[in-house]
mmCIF file of C-alpha atoms in Angstrom:
data_model
loop_
_atom_site.group_PDB
_atom_site.id
_atom_site.type_symbol
_atom_site.label_atom_id
_atom_site.label_comp_id
_atom_site.label_asym_id
_atom_site.label_seq_id
_atom_site.Cartn_x
_atom_site.Cartn_y
_atom_site.Cartn_z
ATOM 1 C CA MET M 75 62.396 -20.218 -25.564
ATOM 2 C CA GLN M 76 61.342 -23.071 -23.162
ATOM 3 C CA MET M 77 58.408 -21.960 -21.569
ATOM 4 C CA SER M 78 59.588 -22.044 -17.591
ATOM 5 C CA GLN M 79 57.242 -23.899 -14.741
ATOM 6 C CA SER M 80 58.569 -21.740 -12.047
ATOM 7 C CA SER M 81 56.282 -21.151 -8.811
ATOM 8 C CA PRO M 82 54.263 -18.018 -8.776
ATOM 9 C CA GLY M 83 55.985 -16.506 -6.479
ATOM 10 C CA ASN M 84 56.370 -18.106 -2.569
ATOM 11 C CA LEU M 85 53.127 -19.244 -3.324
ATOM 12 C CA THR M 86 51.855 -22.740 -2.654
ATOM 13 C CA ALA M 87 49.168 -23.819 -5.130
ATOM 14 C CA PRO M 88 46.275 -23.828 -1.967
ATOM 15 C CA GLU M 89 46.972 -20.333 -1.717
ATOM 16 C CA VAL M 90 47.314 -19.596 -5.478
ATOM 17 C CA LEU M 91 43.568 -21.313 -5.593
ATOM 18 C CA ASP M 92 42.455 -19.115 -2.487
ATOM 19 C CA ALA M 93 43.697 -16.282 -3.820
ATOM 20 C CA TYR M 94 42.366 -16.212 -7.472
ATOM 21 C CA PHE M 95 39.935 -19.118 -7.086
ATOM 22 C CA LEU M 96 36.408 -16.163 -7.147
ATOM 23 C CA GLU M 97 38.339 -13.994 -9.546
ATOM 24 C CA ALA M 98 37.829 -16.864 -11.710
ATOM 25 C CA ARG M 99 34.520 -17.991 -11.050
ATOM 26 C CA ALA M 100 33.481 -14.264 -11.484
ATOM 27 C CA ARG M 101 34.844 -14.405 -14.887
ATOM 28 C CA LEU M 102 32.928 -18.074 -16.048
ATOM 29 C CA ILE M 103 29.774 -16.363 -14.916
ATOM 30 C CA GLU M 104 30.456 -13.079 -17.200
ATOM 31 C CA LEU M 105 31.276 -15.443 -19.811
ATOM 32 C CA ALA M 106 28.196 -17.443 -19.433
ATOM 33 C CA ALA M 107 26.106 -14.358 -19.140
ATOM 34 C CA THR M 108 28.119 -12.918 -22.359
ATOM 35 C CA LEU M 109 26.953 -16.465 -24.364
ATOM 36 C CA ASP M 110 23.634 -16.245 -22.632
ATOM 37 C CA ARG M 111 23.522 -12.602 -23.929
ATOM 38 C CA ILE M 112 24.391 -13.924 -27.974
ATOM 39 C CA ASP M 113 21.438 -16.227 -27.434
ATOM 40 C CA ARG M 114 18.882 -14.279 -26.644
ATOM 41 C CA ALA M 115 19.078 -11.156 -29.178
ATOM 42 C CA ALA M 116 18.027 -11.269 -32.599
ATOM 43 C CA GLY M 117 19.960 -12.696 -35.239
ATOM 44 C CA SER M 118 21.506 -14.851 -32.589
ATOM 45 C CA GLN M 119 21.326 -18.044 -34.644
ATOM 46 C CA ALA M 120 23.445 -16.342 -38.015
ATOM 47 C CA VAL M 121 26.147 -15.564 -35.694
ATOM 48 C CA GLN M 122 26.042 -19.305 -34.423
ATOM 49 C CA SER M 123 29.228 -19.950 -37.008
ATOM 50 C CA ASP M 124 30.762 -16.829 -36.575
ATOM 51 C CA ALA M 125 34.697 -17.726 -35.736
ATOM 52 C CA ARG M 126 35.022 -15.259 -32.942
ATOM 53 C CA LEU M 127 32.370 -17.469 -31.068
ATOM 54 C CA ASN M 128 33.314 -20.563 -32.300
ATOM 55 C CA PHE M 129 37.051 -19.444 -30.942
ATOM 56 C CA ILE M 130 34.890 -19.127 -27.397
ATOM 57 C CA HIS M 131 33.915 -22.662 -27.690
ATOM 58 C CA ASP M 132 37.735 -23.794 -28.583
ATOM 59 C CA SER M 133 38.845 -21.880 -25.780
ATOM 60 C CA LEU M 134 36.833 -23.498 -23.503
ATOM 61 C CA GLN M 135 38.289 -26.517 -24.679
ATOM 62 C CA ILE M 136 41.475 -25.636 -23.947
ATOM 63 C CA LEU M 137 41.082 -24.629 -20.176
ATOM 64 C CA GLN M 138 40.405 -28.174 -19.644
ATOM 65 C CA ARG M 139 43.279 -29.464 -20.065
ATOM 66 C CA THR M 140 45.336 -30.835 -17.053
ATOM 67 C CA GLN M 141 48.935 -29.743 -18.566
ATOM 68 C CA PRO M 142 49.999 -26.023 -18.358
ATOM 69 C CA GLY M 143 50.447 -23.883 -21.505
ATOM 70 C CA ARG M 144 46.494 -23.054 -21.578
ATOM 71 C CA ALA M 145 47.048 -19.150 -21.763
ATOM 72 C CA LYS M 146 49.418 -19.404 -24.190
ATOM 73 C CA ALA M 147 47.424 -21.850 -26.514
ATOM 74 C CA VAL M 148 44.055 -19.415 -26.108
ATOM 75 C CA GLN M 149 46.350 -16.589 -27.236
ATOM 76 C CA GLU M 150 47.464 -18.682 -30.343
ATOM 77 C CA LEU M 151 44.102 -19.579 -30.958
ATOM 78 C CA TYR M 152 42.954 -16.001 -31.451
ATOM 79 C CA SER M 153 46.501 -15.192 -32.944
ATOM 80 C CA LEU M 154 46.612 -14.099 -36.739
ATOM 81 C CA LYS M 155 48.625 -17.650 -38.395
ATOM 82 C CA MET W 134 19.112 11.020 -14.554
ATOM 83 C CA PHE W 135 18.282 11.069 -10.978
ATOM 84 C CA PHE W 136 18.990 8.145 -8.162
ATOM 85 C CA ILE W 137 17.782 6.883 -5.114
ATOM 86 C CA ASP W 138 20.620 4.434 -3.946
ATOM 87 C CA PRO W 139 18.803 1.648 -2.252
ATOM 88 C CA HIS W 140 21.390 -0.005 -0.241
ATOM 89 C CA ILE W 141 24.383 1.623 0.756
ATOM 90 C CA HIS W 142 27.217 1.788 3.622
ATOM 91 C CA MET W 143 27.574 4.870 3.843
ATOM 92 C CA VAL W 144 29.164 5.206 7.862
ATOM 93 C CA SER W 145 32.127 3.684 5.910
ATOM 94 C CA ARG W 146 32.249 6.372 3.181
ATOM 95 C CA THR W 147 33.540 9.831 2.956
ATOM 96 C CA MET W 148 32.133 12.957 2.533
ATOM 97 C CA ALA W 149 33.801 13.332 -0.836
ATOM 98 C CA ASP W 150 31.632 9.983 -1.649
ATOM 99 C CA TYR W 151 28.711 12.093 -0.881
ATOM 100 C CA GLU W 152 29.442 14.887 -2.823
ATOM 101 C CA MET W 153 30.562 12.528 -5.484
ATOM 102 C CA LEU W 154 26.566 10.661 -5.279
ATOM 103 C CA ALA W 155 25.264 14.253 -5.278
ATOM 104 C CA LEU W 156 27.413 15.562 -8.298
ATOM 105 C CA SER W 157 25.981 12.448 -9.766
ATOM 106 C CA GLY W 158 22.109 12.781 -9.449
ATOM 107 C CA VAL W 159 21.554 10.560 -6.329
ATOM 108 C CA VAL W 160 18.662 12.176 -4.208
ATOM 109 C CA ALA W 161 18.323 9.682 -1.505
ATOM 110 C CA VAL W 162 20.372 6.745 0.158
ATOM 111 C CA SER W 163 19.406 3.779 2.230
ATOM 112 C CA GLU W 164 21.576 2.480 4.764
ATOM 113 C CA PRO W 165 20.802 -0.953 6.075
ATOM 114 C CA ALA W 166 22.558 -2.010 9.479
ATOM 115 C CA PHE W 167 25.577 -4.114 8.673
ATOM 116 C CA TRP W 168 28.323 -5.543 10.145
ATOM 117 C CA ALA W 169 31.572 -3.559 10.884
ATOM 118 C CA GLY W 170 34.162 -5.594 9.555
ATOM 119 C CA PHE W 171 34.292 -7.084 13.812
ATOM 120 C CA ASP W 172 32.162 -8.386 16.185
ATOM 121 C CA ARG W 173 30.492 -5.246 18.077
ATOM 122 C CA SER W 174 29.360 -5.602 21.521
ATOM 123 C CA PRO W 175 25.501 -4.578 22.393
ATOM 124 C CA ALA W 176 26.905 -1.488 23.457
ATOM 125 C CA GLY W 177 28.980 -0.839 20.500
ATOM 126 C CA PHE W 178 25.356 -1.394 18.416
ATOM 127 C CA ILE W 179 23.673 1.297 20.043
ATOM 128 C CA ASP W 180 26.117 3.526 19.287
ATOM 129 C CA TYR W 181 26.482 1.630 15.854
ATOM 130 C CA PHE W 182 22.322 2.766 15.597
ATOM 131 C CA ARG W 183 22.068 6.376 16.734
ATOM 132 C CA GLN W 184 25.234 7.272 14.255
ATOM 133 C CA LEU W 185 22.811 5.785 11.580
ATOM 134 C CA THR W 186 19.885 7.638 12.865
ATOM 135 C CA GLU W 187 21.008 11.427 14.034
ATOM 136 C CA PHE W 188 24.990 11.417 12.213
ATOM 137 C CA GLU W 189 24.275 9.976 9.210
ATOM 138 C CA PRO W 190 21.151 12.114 7.871
ATOM 139 C CA ARG W 191 22.724 15.513 9.056
ATOM 140 C CA ARG W 192 26.230 14.259 7.084
ATOM 141 C CA ALA W 193 24.105 13.377 3.920
ATOM 142 C CA ALA W 194 21.474 16.571 4.091
ATOM 143 C CA GLN W 195 24.971 18.697 3.275
ATOM 144 C CA PHE W 196 24.870 17.506 -0.003
ATOM 145 C CA GLY W 197 21.188 17.616 -0.285
ATOM 146 C CA ILE W 198 20.683 13.840 0.315
ATOM 147 C CA GLN W 199 17.752 12.863 1.908
ATOM 148 C CA HIS W 200 19.461 9.689 4.234
ATOM 149 C CA TYR W 201 17.065 6.984 5.576
ATOM 150 C CA SER W 202 18.266 3.904 7.752
ATOM 151 C CA TRP W 203 17.462 0.306 8.773
ATOM 152 C CA ILE W 204 17.676 -1.289 11.835
ATOM 153 C CA CYS W 205 19.076 -4.954 12.984
ATOM 154 C CA LEU W 206 21.484 -6.955 14.188
ATOM 155 C CA ASN W 207 23.076 -8.327 11.195
ATOM 156 C CA PRO W 208 23.188 -12.294 10.176
ATOM 157 C CA LYS W 209 26.905 -12.357 10.169
ATOM 158 C CA GLU W 210 26.947 -11.273 14.138
ATOM 159 C CA ALA W 211 23.720 -13.473 14.744
ATOM 160 C CA GLN W 212 25.096 -16.496 16.508
ATOM 161 C CA ASP W 213 25.823 -15.413 19.939
ATOM 162 C CA LEU W 214 21.907 -15.658 20.661
ATOM 163 C CA GLY W 215 22.948 -14.004 24.364
ATOM 164 C CA LYS W 216 23.839 -10.948 22.521
ATOM 165 C CA ALA W 217 21.547 -10.920 19.859
ATOM 166 C CA ARG W 218 18.772 -11.210 22.851
ATOM 167 C CA GLU W 219 20.323 -7.670 23.955
ATOM 168 C CA VAL W 220 20.751 -5.898 20.305
ATOM 169 C CA LEU W 221 16.806 -6.681 19.488
ATOM 170 C CA ALA W 222 15.891 -5.497 22.577
ATOM 171 C CA GLU W 223 16.931 -2.148 21.686
ATOM 172 C CA ILE W 224 15.312 -2.236 18.014
ATOM 173 C CA PRO W 225 11.607 -1.503 18.541
ATOM 174 C CA LYS W 226 12.769 2.038 20.124
ATOM 175 C CA PHE W 227 15.028 2.911 16.863
ATOM 176 C CA LEU W 228 12.456 2.118 14.236
ATOM 177 C CA SER W 229 10.150 5.295 15.901
ATOM 178 C CA CYS W 230 13.394 7.603 14.563
ATOM 179 C CA PRO W 231 12.294 9.937 11.694
ATOM 180 C CA SER W 232 14.314 8.436 9.158
ATOM 181 C CA VAL W 233 13.858 4.948 9.934
ATOM 182 C CA LEU W 234 12.558 3.203 7.274
ATOM 183 C CA GLY W 235 11.937 -0.339 8.994
ATOM 184 C CA ILE W 236 13.861 -3.793 9.580
ATOM 185 C CA GLY W 237 17.215 -4.740 7.914
ATOM 186 C CA GLU W 238 19.050 -5.980 6.422
ATOM 187 C CA ILE W 239 17.998 -9.147 8.293
ATOM 188 C CA GLY W 240 19.030 -12.775 6.472
ATOM 189 C CA LEU W 241 21.005 -14.903 6.687
ATOM 190 C CA ASN W 242 24.962 -15.367 5.771
ATOM 191 C CA LYS W 243 25.759 -18.775 6.563
ATOM 192 C CA ASN W 244 22.904 -20.228 7.290
ATOM 193 C CA THR W 245 23.027 -21.835 10.406
ATOM 194 C CA PRO W 246 20.094 -22.676 12.764
ATOM 195 C CA ASN W 247 20.858 -19.523 15.251
ATOM 196 C CA GLU W 248 20.873 -17.333 11.938
ATOM 197 C CA ALA W 249 17.847 -19.022 11.150
ATOM 198 C CA LYS W 250 16.579 -18.264 14.862
ATOM 199 C CA VAL W 251 17.300 -14.468 14.423
ATOM 200 C CA PHE W 252 15.615 -14.046 11.289
ATOM 201 C CA GLN W 253 12.726 -15.159 12.556
ATOM 202 C CA GLN W 254 12.864 -12.835 15.710
ATOM 203 C CA HIS W 255 13.492 -9.967 13.432
ATOM 204 C CA VAL W 256 10.168 -10.523 11.273
ATOM 205 C CA GLN W 257 7.972 -10.590 14.445
ATOM 206 C CA ILE W 258 9.364 -7.688 15.534
ATOM 207 C CA ALA W 259 8.673 -6.359 12.180
ATOM 208 C CA ILE W 260 5.385 -7.665 12.878
ATOM 209 C CA ASP W 261 4.898 -6.009 16.232
ATOM 210 C CA ALA W 262 5.698 -3.207 14.400
ATOM 211 C CA ALA W 263 3.015 -2.611 12.123
ATOM 212 C CA SER W 264 2.542 0.605 13.415
ATOM 213 C CA GLN W 265 5.439 1.859 11.981
ATOM 214 C CA GLY W 266 3.780 1.584 8.247
ATOM 215 C CA ALA W 267 1.572 3.265 6.133
ATOM 216 C CA PRO W 268 -2.342 2.586 8.156
ATOM 217 C CA GLY W 269 -3.280 -1.176 7.720
ATOM 218 C CA SER W 270 0.310 -2.896 7.032
ATOM 219 C CA LYS W 271 1.112 -5.580 8.302
ATOM 220 C CA HIS W 272 4.330 -4.943 9.394
ATOM 221 C CA ALA W 273 7.301 -2.878 9.324
ATOM 222 C CA LEU W 274 9.023 -2.714 6.077
ATOM 223 C CA ILE W 275 11.680 -5.617 5.667
ATOM 224 C CA LEU W 276 15.008 -4.946 3.867
ATOM 225 C CA ILE W 277 16.664 -8.630 3.702
ATOM 226 C CA HIS W 278 20.536 -9.638 2.721
ATOM 227 C CA THR W 279 21.208 -13.239 1.479
ATOM 228 C CA PRO W 280 24.470 -14.743 1.596
ATOM 229 C CA HIS W 281 27.243 -14.957 -0.941
ATOM 230 C CA LEU W 282 28.193 -17.094 -3.281
ATOM 231 C CA GLU W 283 28.353 -21.139 -3.127
ATOM 232 C CA ASP W 284 25.577 -20.378 0.088
ATOM 233 C CA LYS W 285 23.177 -17.918 -1.459
ATOM 234 C CA LEU W 286 21.102 -20.671 -3.091
ATOM 235 C CA LYS W 287 20.208 -22.296 -0.244
ATOM 236 C CA GLY W 288 19.910 -19.319 2.217
ATOM 237 C CA THR W 289 17.457 -17.615 -0.305
ATOM 238 C CA ARG W 290 15.327 -21.077 -0.233
ATOM 239 C CA MET W 291 15.524 -20.843 3.514
ATOM 240 C CA ILE W 292 14.968 -17.364 3.779
ATOM 241 C CA LEU W 293 11.310 -17.709 1.150
ATOM 242 C CA GLU W 294 10.429 -20.747 3.558
ATOM 243 C CA MET W 295 10.632 -19.115 6.657
ATOM 244 C CA LEU W 296 8.949 -16.181 5.604
ATOM 245 C CA ARG W 297 6.281 -18.944 4.202
ATOM 246 C CA ASP W 298 6.393 -19.932 7.752
ATOM 247 C CA PHE W 299 4.765 -16.712 9.018
ATOM 248 C CA GLY W 300 1.621 -17.233 6.767
ATOM 249 C CA SER W 301 -0.589 -13.837 6.372
ATOM 250 C CA ALA W 302 1.078 -12.057 8.739
ATOM 251 C CA ILE W 303 3.397 -11.710 5.998
ATOM 252 C CA ASP W 304 2.852 -9.061 3.277
ATOM 253 C CA PRO W 305 5.319 -9.838 0.356
ATOM 254 C CA ALA W 306 4.938 -6.836 -1.191
ATOM 255 C CA ARG W 307 6.697 -5.009 1.755
ATOM 256 C CA ILE W 308 9.987 -7.105 1.719
ATOM 257 C CA LEU W 309 12.736 -6.932 -0.441
ATOM 258 C CA ILE W 310 14.546 -9.234 -0.842
ATOM 259 C CA ASP W 311 18.556 -8.072 -1.869
ATOM 260 C CA HIS W 312 21.883 -9.564 -3.319
ATOM 261 C CA VAL W 313 19.475 -11.734 -6.060
ATOM 262 C CA GLU W 314 21.774 -13.238 -8.943
ATOM 263 C CA GLU W 315 20.888 -15.326 -12.211
ATOM 264 C CA HIS W 316 19.966 -18.626 -9.866
ATOM 265 C CA THR W 317 18.263 -16.728 -6.831
ATOM 266 C CA ILE W 318 15.755 -14.036 -8.534
ATOM 267 C CA GLU W 319 13.354 -16.142 -10.207
ATOM 268 C CA LEU W 320 12.456 -17.575 -6.822
ATOM 269 C CA VAL W 321 12.768 -14.181 -5.278
ATOM 270 C CA LYS W 322 10.062 -12.764 -7.958
ATOM 271 C CA ASP W 323 7.603 -15.616 -8.358
ATOM 272 C CA ALA W 324 6.977 -15.329 -4.735
ATOM 273 C CA GLY W 325 5.382 -11.696 -5.079
ATOM 274 C CA PHE W 326 9.012 -10.327 -2.988
ATOM 275 C CA TRP W 327 10.776 -7.247 -4.084
ATOM 276 C CA ALA W 328 14.107 -7.929 -5.508
ATOM 277 C CA GLY W 329 17.529 -5.969 -5.100
ATOM 278 C CA MET W 330 20.426 -6.319 -7.313
ATOM 279 C CA THR W 331 23.784 -5.386 -6.148
ATOM 280 C CA ILE W 332 26.754 -4.142 -8.620
ATOM 281 C CA TYR W 333 30.001 -5.776 -6.858
ATOM 282 C CA PRO W 334 32.962 -6.832 -7.779
ATOM 283 C CA ILE W 335 34.064 -10.481 -7.782
ATOM 284 C CA SER W 336 31.658 -11.801 -5.487
ATOM 285 C CA LYS W 337 27.890 -10.298 -6.825
ATOM 286 C CA ALA W 338 26.078 -9.280 -10.050
ATOM 287 C CA THR W 339 28.825 -6.963 -12.758
ATOM 288 C CA PRO W 340 26.895 -3.862 -14.623
ATOM 289 C CA ALA W 341 26.240 -6.007 -17.996
ATOM 290 C CA ARG W 342 25.162 -9.051 -15.971
ATOM 291 C CA ALA W 343 22.368 -6.923 -13.900
ATOM 292 C CA VAL W 344 21.090 -5.404 -17.151
ATOM 293 C CA ASP W 345 20.674 -9.031 -18.344
ATOM 294 C CA MET W 346 18.396 -9.637 -15.341
ATOM 295 C CA ILE W 347 16.070 -6.730 -15.965
ATOM 296 C CA GLU W 348 15.675 -7.672 -19.520
ATOM 297 C CA MET W 349 15.200 -10.990 -18.829
ATOM 298 C CA TYR W 350 12.938 -10.781 -15.566
ATOM 299 C CA GLY W 351 11.490 -7.158 -16.131
ATOM 300 C CA PRO W 352 12.064 -4.332 -13.689
ATOM 301 C CA GLN W 353 9.106 -4.772 -12.061
ATOM 302 C CA ARG W 354 10.015 -4.981 -8.283
ATOM 303 C CA LEU W 355 13.381 -4.464 -9.038
ATOM 304 C CA CYS W 356 15.785 -2.329 -7.612
ATOM 305 C CA VAL W 357 19.512 -1.934 -8.322
ATOM 306 C CA ASN W 358 21.942 -1.357 -5.698
ATOM 307 C CA ALA W 359 25.885 -0.838 -5.281
ATOM 308 C CA ALA W 360 26.159 -1.732 -1.563
ATOM 309 C CA ALA W 361 29.083 -0.059 -1.254
ATOM 310 C CA ASP W 362 30.920 -0.068 1.850
ATOM 311 C CA TRP W 363 34.184 -0.651 3.589
ATOM 312 C CA GLY W 364 35.623 -3.433 1.077
ATOM 313 C CA ILE W 365 36.582 -2.877 -2.081
ATOM 314 C CA SER W 366 33.403 -1.221 -3.734
ATOM 315 C CA ASP W 367 32.058 1.750 -5.889
ATOM 316 C CA PRO W 368 28.970 3.730 -5.171
ATOM 317 C CA LEU W 369 28.781 4.510 -9.016
ATOM 318 C CA ASN W 370 28.311 0.879 -9.572
ATOM 319 C CA THR W 371 24.593 2.046 -10.251
ATOM 320 C CA HIS W 372 25.489 4.587 -12.194
ATOM 321 C CA ARG W 373 27.740 2.226 -14.416
ATOM 322 C CA THR W 374 24.885 -0.149 -14.941
ATOM 323 C CA VAL W 375 22.971 2.547 -16.310
ATOM 324 C CA LEU W 376 25.424 3.449 -18.858
ATOM 325 C CA GLU W 377 25.669 -0.343 -19.873
ATOM 326 C CA ALA W 378 21.554 -0.540 -20.362
ATOM 327 C CA GLN W 379 22.017 3.160 -22.406
ATOM 328 C CA ARG W 380 24.578 1.123 -24.986
ATOM 329 C CA ARG W 381 22.088 -1.684 -25.439
ATOM 330 C CA GLY W 382 19.200 0.960 -26.526
ATOM 331 C CA HIS W 383 17.441 1.135 -22.916
ATOM 332 C CA GLN W 384 15.121 4.332 -22.746
ATOM 333 C CA LEU W 385 15.135 7.106 -19.983
ATOM 334 C CA PRO W 386 12.245 6.391 -18.533
ATOM 335 C CA GLU W 387 12.746 2.878 -18.033
ATOM 336 C CA LEU W 388 16.010 3.399 -16.406
ATOM 337 C CA LEU W 389 13.915 6.044 -13.956
ATOM 338 C CA LYS W 390 11.808 3.514 -13.062
ATOM 339 C CA VAL W 391 14.464 0.547 -11.902
ATOM 340 C CA PHE W 392 16.928 3.324 -10.641
ATOM 341 C CA HIS W 393 14.586 6.146 -8.720
ATOM 342 C CA ASN W 394 10.744 5.122 -8.929
ATOM 343 C CA ASN W 395 11.264 1.324 -8.142
ATOM 344 C CA PRO W 396 12.976 2.199 -4.494
ATOM 345 C CA ALA W 397 10.583 4.894 -4.312
ATOM 346 C CA GLU W 398 7.904 3.014 -4.832
ATOM 347 C CA PHE W 399 8.649 0.359 -2.297
ATOM 348 C CA PHE W 400 10.746 2.440 0.899
ATOM 349 C CA GLY W 401 7.742 5.166 -0.094
ATOM 350 C CA GLN W 402 5.347 2.148 1.658
ATOM 351 C CA ASN W 403 6.466 4.125 4.913
ATOM 352 C CA PRO W 404 5.493 7.553 5.260
ATOM 353 C CA LYS W 405 8.820 8.728 6.238
ATOM 354 C CA PHE W 406 10.134 8.522 2.912
ATOM 355 C CA THR W 407 9.447 11.421 1.442
ATOM 356 C CA VAL W 408 10.752 11.044 -2.397
ATOM 357 C CA LYS W 409 8.204 10.311 -4.997
ATOM 358 C CA PRO W 410 8.004 8.778 -7.987
ATOM 359 C CA ILE W 411 9.341 10.771 -11.301
ATOM 360 C CA THR W 412 7.111 10.427 -14.285
ATOM 361 C CA MET W 413 8.564 11.282 -17.692
ATOM 362 C CA GLN W 414 7.360 10.633 -21.237
ATOM 363 C CA PRO W 415 9.516 8.894 -23.839
ATOM 364 C CA PRO W 416 10.850 10.679 -26.649
ATOM 365 C CA ALA W 417 8.729 11.025 -29.524
#
């Protein structure tokens, strides 16, 4: 099935940004704090190569893409192949 | 576990919230004057100050909670200097009310020149009301609101600069600067002020981030509040922060310091505040 590129309801892009910007900002700060927390904890070096941490870093790369389909790509990243 | 909520807007909450707070160990609340969601007339402020000083203490007392308040014109309504002049003229008489701890929450909202002017006028009122504190106090206690989101860093710096301009007339130990986050907590604590962290959805800290900041900057001169008001907010967010801290292995005596004893110490600089710090031995 092809992913649809239909609009989110009646919202325009500026309206979507208005509606979701603060929530996205809060989640990014939370993620940054989580990464800092891992670094502060004892044994942080030992988890640097942990696959879950690599997933987070790879997800951040996906977020920088300019094409839609980022959420699906991140989900696939976390899925068993 | 006992709590003092150092910043909560109970005029916007129900009796059920008071009951929930009492059931969850809250023994005292401190309510700064704030914005009602719309700009009031000077007469509206007088009614509001009476609600804070007469009505809310009676509501709280029904649940065994001590209610204290702070008086000011909040920064969101400080653009109109004429209105500010009228409201500020009424503040000194309310400072002598038996449950008023000081001036607050003053500060900045959009960091405008008018907001800055009214902030400085409030600080001067606090200095002129030095007799409202313990003998020898330089000024009445002050509770400061820092701006939201993108305005916070600049606003916090402006506030610190304006306080520095008052020189030796200011005692940082008698001022709490609220709503600090990762980018402002160091500025506030390094300057010797008390810091407040607010656990509030989306726009402020979360329980996990608040515990991070307690760990990184230490529990000294640090209070945690939920700032529950008429927005999407939750008075039990302070309790959720304790749960997060316990999940990481923090012990009760340390938590009691942040969530009960620190506010008791800061507010206790005004003799009207009668809740004393609790001493607890760590488990053997």
